Amino acid sequence: MADLERIRLVLLGGAGVGKSSIVKRFLFKSYTDKYRATVEDLYNREYDLGGVTLKVDILDTSGDMQFPAMRRLSIATAHAFMLVYATTSAPSFQCVKQCFEEIREQRADFQDIPIVIAGNKADLATTHREVRQEEVTDWVFCELPRLRAKVVECSAKEDTNVTELFKTLLSLSRFLPASSSSVGPGGPGAASVEPAPSGFKRRSSAYVSASSSRNKNRMNSPSVSGDKKSSLVDAVDVASTSAEAKLKPRSRSLIRRASRKTKQQINNASDDCNLQ
């Protein structure tokens, strides 16, 4: 029986930079020019890495930053980040910098977390570029502490380097060798990271309780599940665990106490700045 590993990838960035387009291009091979603001979408997918089954949770977050408590929890529970900006928008790069500062403030282990900085809309860069890749690279490798990070420009519209983004995250997470040259069937040298037969699922919220996750791991779930909303109380068990792939069970009394503490912290927290 293959070993199981789990990683949660969180996408952060300003509104309209193409976070959802990147995810949908990668998962569904689809693209639309119509813009729909995202509140929060969670996608689950499994990959066969040759003897190891990797379960990936892809959390697509809101770009308008109107939900600071949700964003703080997503940062606290992430194993990897994709910070997305648009090559055609200098303010979107400033937003990425602010997102990184939030990660640095909340995560003491930020230097060990895999981070890909994705410059989307590269197809428009020849005529409307406002952010040079060299500028982003200098910021990451010259101004910041040593990170497990990489800068990749992509185009969700033209499907350029979208797969490379996720392959890079797996390499930084040490699930794939850095020399891997492709993701998908027929790639030379690298293990296949095509989805396992269970397929993918989409949920409206990332805040699923640990007990629910354990039950779903034991059962065969349908290829596509319906939307399901859950409260912040259900997330306490997930938020309180360390950034490990496996979750440990906790007693109900601990969950209740952690739930009350989380609510008090959220009530006392000040609203974060809106990033457009």
Short mmCIF file of C-alpha atoms in Angstrom, two decimals:
data_model
loop_
_atom_site.label_atom_id
_atom_site.label_comp_id
_atom_site.label_asym_id
_atom_site.label_seq_id
_atom_site.Cartn_x
_atom_site.Cartn_y
_atom_site.Cartn_z
CA MET A 1 0.00 0.00 0.00
CA ALA A 2 1.35 3.42 -0.99
CA ASP A 3 2.33 5.92 1.68
CA LEU A 4 0.15 8.99 2.08
CA GLU A 5 1.40 12.57 2.27
CA ARG A 6 -0.64 15.76 2.42
CA ILE A 7 0.17 19.37 1.57
CA ARG A 8 -2.00 22.49 1.67
CA LEU A 9 -1.21 25.16 -0.91
CA VAL A 10 -2.64 28.65 -0.31
CA LEU A 11 -2.85 31.24 -3.11
CA LEU A 12 -2.56 34.86 -2.01
CA GLY A 13 -2.58 38.09 -4.00
CA GLY A 14 -4.64 41.10 -5.01
CA ALA A 15 -7.99 41.09 -6.77
CA GLY A 16 -8.04 40.40 -10.48
CA VAL A 17 -4.50 39.06 -10.81
CA GLY A 18 -5.71 35.63 -11.97
CA LYS A 19 -5.39 33.33 -8.95
CA SER A 20 -8.59 31.45 -9.82
CA SER A 21 -7.65 31.35 -13.50
CA ILE A 22 -4.35 29.67 -12.65
CA VAL A 23 -6.06 27.04 -10.49
CA LYS A 24 -8.78 26.31 -13.06
CA ARG A 25 -6.30 26.15 -15.90
CA PHE A 26 -4.23 23.63 -13.96
CA LEU A 27 -7.09 21.48 -12.64
CA PHE A 28 -9.72 21.73 -15.36
CA LYS A 29 -7.72 22.90 -18.41
CA SER A 30 -10.20 25.75 -18.81
CA TYR A 31 -10.08 29.53 -18.97
CA THR A 32 -12.62 32.36 -19.08
CA ASP A 33 -12.20 36.12 -19.48
CA LYS A 34 -15.19 36.76 -17.22
CA TYR A 35 -14.20 37.99 -13.78
CA ARG A 36 -15.93 36.69 -10.67
CA ALA A 37 -14.65 37.74 -7.27
CA THR A 38 -13.61 34.79 -5.13
CA VAL A 39 -14.52 34.55 -1.45
CA GLU A 40 -12.78 31.24 -0.87
CA ASP A 41 -12.58 27.99 -2.84
CA LEU A 42 -10.90 24.76 -1.76
CA TYR A 43 -9.92 22.07 -4.24
CA ASN A 44 -8.61 18.60 -3.35
CA ARG A 45 -6.58 16.42 -5.65
CA GLU A 46 -4.44 13.31 -5.32
CA TYR A 47 -1.22 12.52 -7.19
CA ASP A 48 0.71 9.31 -7.64
CA LEU A 49 4.40 10.05 -7.12
CA GLY A 50 5.53 6.48 -7.54
CA GLY A 51 4.93 4.66 -4.25
CA VAL A 52 3.64 7.77 -2.51
CA THR A 53 0.15 9.24 -2.87
CA LEU A 54 0.26 13.00 -2.41
CA LYS A 55 -2.97 14.70 -1.38
CA VAL A 56 -2.96 18.38 -2.30
CA ASP A 57 -5.42 20.93 -0.93
CA ILE A 58 -5.43 24.06 -3.11
CA LEU A 59 -6.98 27.03 -1.32
CA ASP A 60 -7.94 29.96 -3.56
CA THR A 61 -8.44 33.00 -1.34
CA SER A 62 -10.18 36.34 -1.76
CA GLY A 63 -8.18 39.11 -3.38
CA ASP A 64 -10.02 42.07 -1.90
CA MET A 65 -8.94 41.19 1.65
CA GLN A 66 -12.36 41.77 3.21
CA PHE A 67 -12.08 38.63 5.36
CA PRO A 68 -9.01 39.10 7.60
CA ALA A 69 -9.89 36.27 10.00
CA MET A 70 -10.23 33.79 7.14
CA ARG A 71 -6.92 34.96 5.65
CA ARG A 72 -5.10 34.63 8.97
CA LEU A 73 -6.37 31.08 9.39
CA SER A 74 -5.41 30.16 5.82
CA ILE A 75 -1.87 31.42 6.45
CA ALA A 76 -1.66 29.56 9.76
CA THR A 77 -2.62 26.19 8.21
CA ALA A 78 -0.64 26.40 4.93
CA HIS A 79 2.25 24.14 4.02
CA ALA A 80 3.12 26.16 0.89
CA PHE A 81 2.20 29.49 -0.68
CA MET A 82 1.72 30.82 -4.19
CA LEU A 83 1.88 34.62 -4.18
CA VAL A 84 0.33 35.90 -7.41
CA TYR A 85 0.75 39.30 -9.03
CA ALA A 86 0.02 40.58 -12.54
CA THR A 87 2.97 41.58 -14.69
CA THR A 88 0.77 44.41 -15.98
CA SER A 89 0.07 45.90 -12.53
CA ALA A 90 2.68 47.44 -10.25
CA PRO A 91 0.16 47.75 -7.35
CA SER A 92 -0.43 44.00 -7.50
CA PHE A 93 3.28 43.42 -6.82
CA GLN A 94 3.04 45.71 -3.79
CA CYS A 95 0.12 43.56 -2.64
CA VAL A 96 2.32 40.46 -2.88
CA LYS A 97 4.89 42.18 -0.69
CA GLN A 98 2.23 42.91 1.93
CA CYS A 99 1.00 39.30 1.77
CA PHE A 100 4.54 38.12 2.43
CA GLU A 101 4.81 40.45 5.43
CA GLU A 102 1.65 38.83 6.84
CA ILE A 103 3.24 35.41 6.38
CA ARG A 104 6.46 36.58 8.08
CA GLU A 105 4.51 38.03 11.02
CA GLN A 106 2.33 34.95 11.56
CA ARG A 107 4.71 32.10 10.76
CA ALA A 108 7.95 31.74 12.67
CA ASP A 109 8.95 29.03 10.17
CA PHE A 110 8.44 31.26 7.11
CA GLN A 111 11.99 30.60 5.87
CA ASP A 112 11.22 26.87 5.61
CA ILE A 113 7.90 27.23 3.79
CA PRO A 114 7.94 26.67 0.00
CA ILE A 115 6.86 29.86 -1.78
CA VAL A 116 6.37 30.46 -5.49
CA ILE A 117 5.94 34.07 -6.62
CA ALA A 118 3.86 33.86 -9.80
CA GLY A 119 3.75 36.70 -12.30
CA ASN A 120 0.54 36.09 -14.23
CA LYS A 121 -0.62 37.71 -17.49
CA ALA A 122 2.76 37.26 -19.15
CA ASP A 123 0.92 37.22 -22.49
CA LEU A 124 0.28 40.96 -22.05
CA ALA A 125 3.75 41.81 -20.76
CA THR A 126 5.20 42.74 -24.15
CA THR A 127 2.84 45.72 -24.48
CA HIS A 128 1.59 46.46 -20.94
CA ARG A 129 4.38 45.33 -18.59
CA GLU A 130 4.66 47.25 -15.31
CA VAL A 131 6.63 44.71 -13.26
CA ARG A 132 9.93 43.35 -14.53
CA GLN A 133 10.87 39.82 -13.49
CA GLU A 134 14.31 41.10 -12.48
CA GLU A 135 12.64 43.47 -10.03
CA VAL A 136 10.78 40.60 -8.38
CA THR A 137 13.87 38.39 -8.32
CA ASP A 138 15.94 41.14 -6.70
CA TRP A 139 13.28 41.59 -4.02
CA VAL A 140 13.15 37.87 -3.24
CA PHE A 141 16.85 37.06 -3.25
CA CYS A 142 18.42 40.38 -2.25
CA GLU A 143 16.03 42.16 0.10
CA LEU A 144 14.50 39.20 1.94
CA PRO A 145 16.04 36.60 4.26
CA ARG A 146 17.01 33.32 2.67
CA LEU A 147 13.81 31.60 1.55
CA ARG A 148 12.69 28.42 -0.15
CA ALA A 149 11.26 30.48 -2.99
CA LYS A 150 11.25 30.83 -6.76
CA VAL A 151 9.91 33.41 -9.21
CA VAL A 152 7.99 32.15 -12.26
CA GLU A 153 6.10 34.18 -14.86
CA CYS A 154 3.07 32.53 -16.40
CA SER A 155 -0.08 33.05 -18.44
CA ALA A 156 -3.28 31.32 -17.38
CA LYS A 157 -4.91 32.49 -20.62
CA GLU A 158 -2.34 30.89 -22.90
CA ASP A 159 -1.49 28.03 -20.50
CA THR A 160 2.15 29.11 -20.27
CA ASN A 161 4.18 27.80 -17.29
CA VAL A 162 1.01 27.02 -15.28
CA THR A 163 2.05 23.41 -14.76
CA GLU A 164 5.56 24.65 -14.03
CA LEU A 165 4.21 26.63 -11.05
CA PHE A 166 2.86 23.53 -9.35
CA LYS A 167 5.84 21.38 -10.31
CA THR A 168 8.10 24.02 -8.75
CA LEU A 169 6.08 23.95 -5.52
CA LEU A 170 6.41 20.17 -5.34
CA SER A 171 10.16 20.46 -5.95
CA LEU A 172 10.53 23.11 -3.23
CA SER A 173 8.47 20.85 -0.96
CA ARG A 174 10.92 18.04 -1.82
CA PHE A 175 8.20 15.76 -3.17
CA LEU A 176 9.78 15.96 -6.64
CA PRO A 177 13.46 16.20 -7.53
CA ALA A 178 14.57 19.65 -8.64
CA SER A 179 15.71 18.19 -11.96
CA SER A 180 12.17 17.13 -12.94
CA SER A 181 11.43 18.47 -16.38
CA SER A 182 7.70 17.85 -16.68
CA VAL A 183 4.51 17.18 -14.81
CA GLY A 184 2.19 14.73 -16.44
CA PRO A 185 2.22 11.54 -18.45
CA GLY A 186 5.23 10.80 -20.59
CA GLY A 187 7.58 13.19 -18.78
CA PRO A 188 11.17 12.00 -18.94
CA GLY A 189 12.83 11.15 -15.67
CA ALA A 190 10.26 12.54 -13.25
CA ALA A 191 7.63 10.56 -11.42
CA SER A 192 4.12 10.94 -12.69
CA VAL A 193 2.06 13.53 -10.87
CA GLU A 194 -1.15 12.85 -12.70
CA PRO A 195 -4.23 12.72 -10.43
CA ALA A 196 -5.02 9.44 -8.76
CA PRO A 197 -8.35 7.76 -9.66
CA SER A 198 -10.24 9.53 -6.86
CA GLY A 199 -10.04 12.77 -8.88
CA PHE A 200 -10.67 16.19 -7.39
CA LYS A 201 -13.30 17.86 -5.22
CA ARG A 202 -14.30 21.49 -4.77
CA ARG A 203 -15.64 23.03 -1.57
CA SER A 204 -16.74 26.53 -0.74
CA SER A 205 -14.59 26.74 2.38
CA ALA A 206 -11.20 25.53 3.57
CA TYR A 207 -12.39 25.28 7.14
CA VAL A 208 -13.12 21.56 7.39
CA SER A 209 -12.67 19.81 10.71
CA ALA A 210 -9.87 17.32 11.23
CA SER A 211 -12.31 14.55 12.07
CA SER A 212 -14.11 15.12 8.79
CA SER A 213 -10.82 14.92 6.91
CA ARG A 214 -9.94 11.63 8.62
CA ASN A 215 -13.31 10.12 7.79
CA LYS A 216 -13.00 11.10 4.14
CA ASN A 217 -9.57 9.51 3.93
CA ARG A 218 -11.13 6.20 5.00
CA MET A 219 -14.01 6.31 2.54
CA ASN A 220 -14.21 6.41 -1.25
CA SER A 221 -15.53 9.86 -2.04
CA PRO A 222 -17.25 10.85 -5.32
CA SER A 223 -15.12 12.52 -7.99
CA VAL A 224 -16.85 15.87 -7.51
CA SER A 225 -18.56 16.82 -4.26
CA GLY A 226 -21.20 19.48 -3.70
CA ASP A 227 -20.47 22.80 -2.03
CA LYS A 228 -20.46 22.70 1.75
CA LYS A 229 -20.09 25.53 4.22
CA SER A 230 -18.74 25.08 7.71
CA SER A 231 -18.24 27.46 10.59
CA LEU A 232 -15.02 28.82 12.02
CA VAL A 233 -15.55 26.56 15.05
CA ASP A 234 -15.00 23.53 12.80
CA ALA A 235 -11.62 24.94 11.79
CA VAL A 236 -10.17 25.16 15.27
CA ASP A 237 -8.86 21.61 15.25
CA VAL A 238 -7.09 22.24 11.93
CA ALA A 239 -5.75 25.69 12.87
CA SER A 240 -4.29 24.49 16.17
CA THR A 241 -2.20 21.71 14.61
CA SER A 242 1.37 22.25 13.45
CA ALA A 243 2.23 22.56 9.77
CA GLU A 244 2.41 18.80 9.33
CA ALA A 245 0.81 16.64 6.67
CA LYS A 246 -0.87 14.39 9.26
CA LEU A 247 -3.40 15.66 11.80
CA LYS A 248 -3.62 14.35 15.37
CA PRO A 249 -6.97 13.76 17.11
CA ARG A 250 -7.99 16.03 19.96
CA SER A 251 -10.60 15.70 22.66
CA ARG A 252 -13.91 17.54 22.38
CA SER A 253 -13.15 19.53 25.55
CA LEU A 254 -9.97 20.86 23.98
CA ILE A 255 -11.85 21.77 20.83
CA ARG A 256 -14.45 23.71 22.84
CA ARG A 257 -11.78 25.61 24.78
CA ALA A 258 -9.79 26.37 21.64
CA SER A 259 -13.00 27.47 19.93
CA ARG A 260 -13.77 30.04 22.65
CA LYS A 261 -10.18 31.28 22.58
CA THR A 262 -10.23 31.66 18.78
CA LYS A 263 -13.47 33.63 18.88
CA GLN A 264 -12.03 36.00 21.51
CA GLN A 265 -8.90 36.56 19.42
CA ILE A 266 -10.93 37.32 16.31
CA ASN A 267 -13.22 39.74 18.20
CA ASN A 268 -10.20 41.59 19.61
CA ALA A 269 -8.26 41.69 16.32
CA SER A 270 -8.28 44.89 14.30
CA ASP A 271 -9.25 44.85 10.65
CA ASP A 272 -6.38 44.47 8.17
CA CYS A 273 -5.74 46.90 5.33
CA ASN A 274 -7.69 46.33 2.14
CA LEU A 275 -5.47 45.48 -0.81
CA GLN A 276 -6.90 46.20 -4.23
#
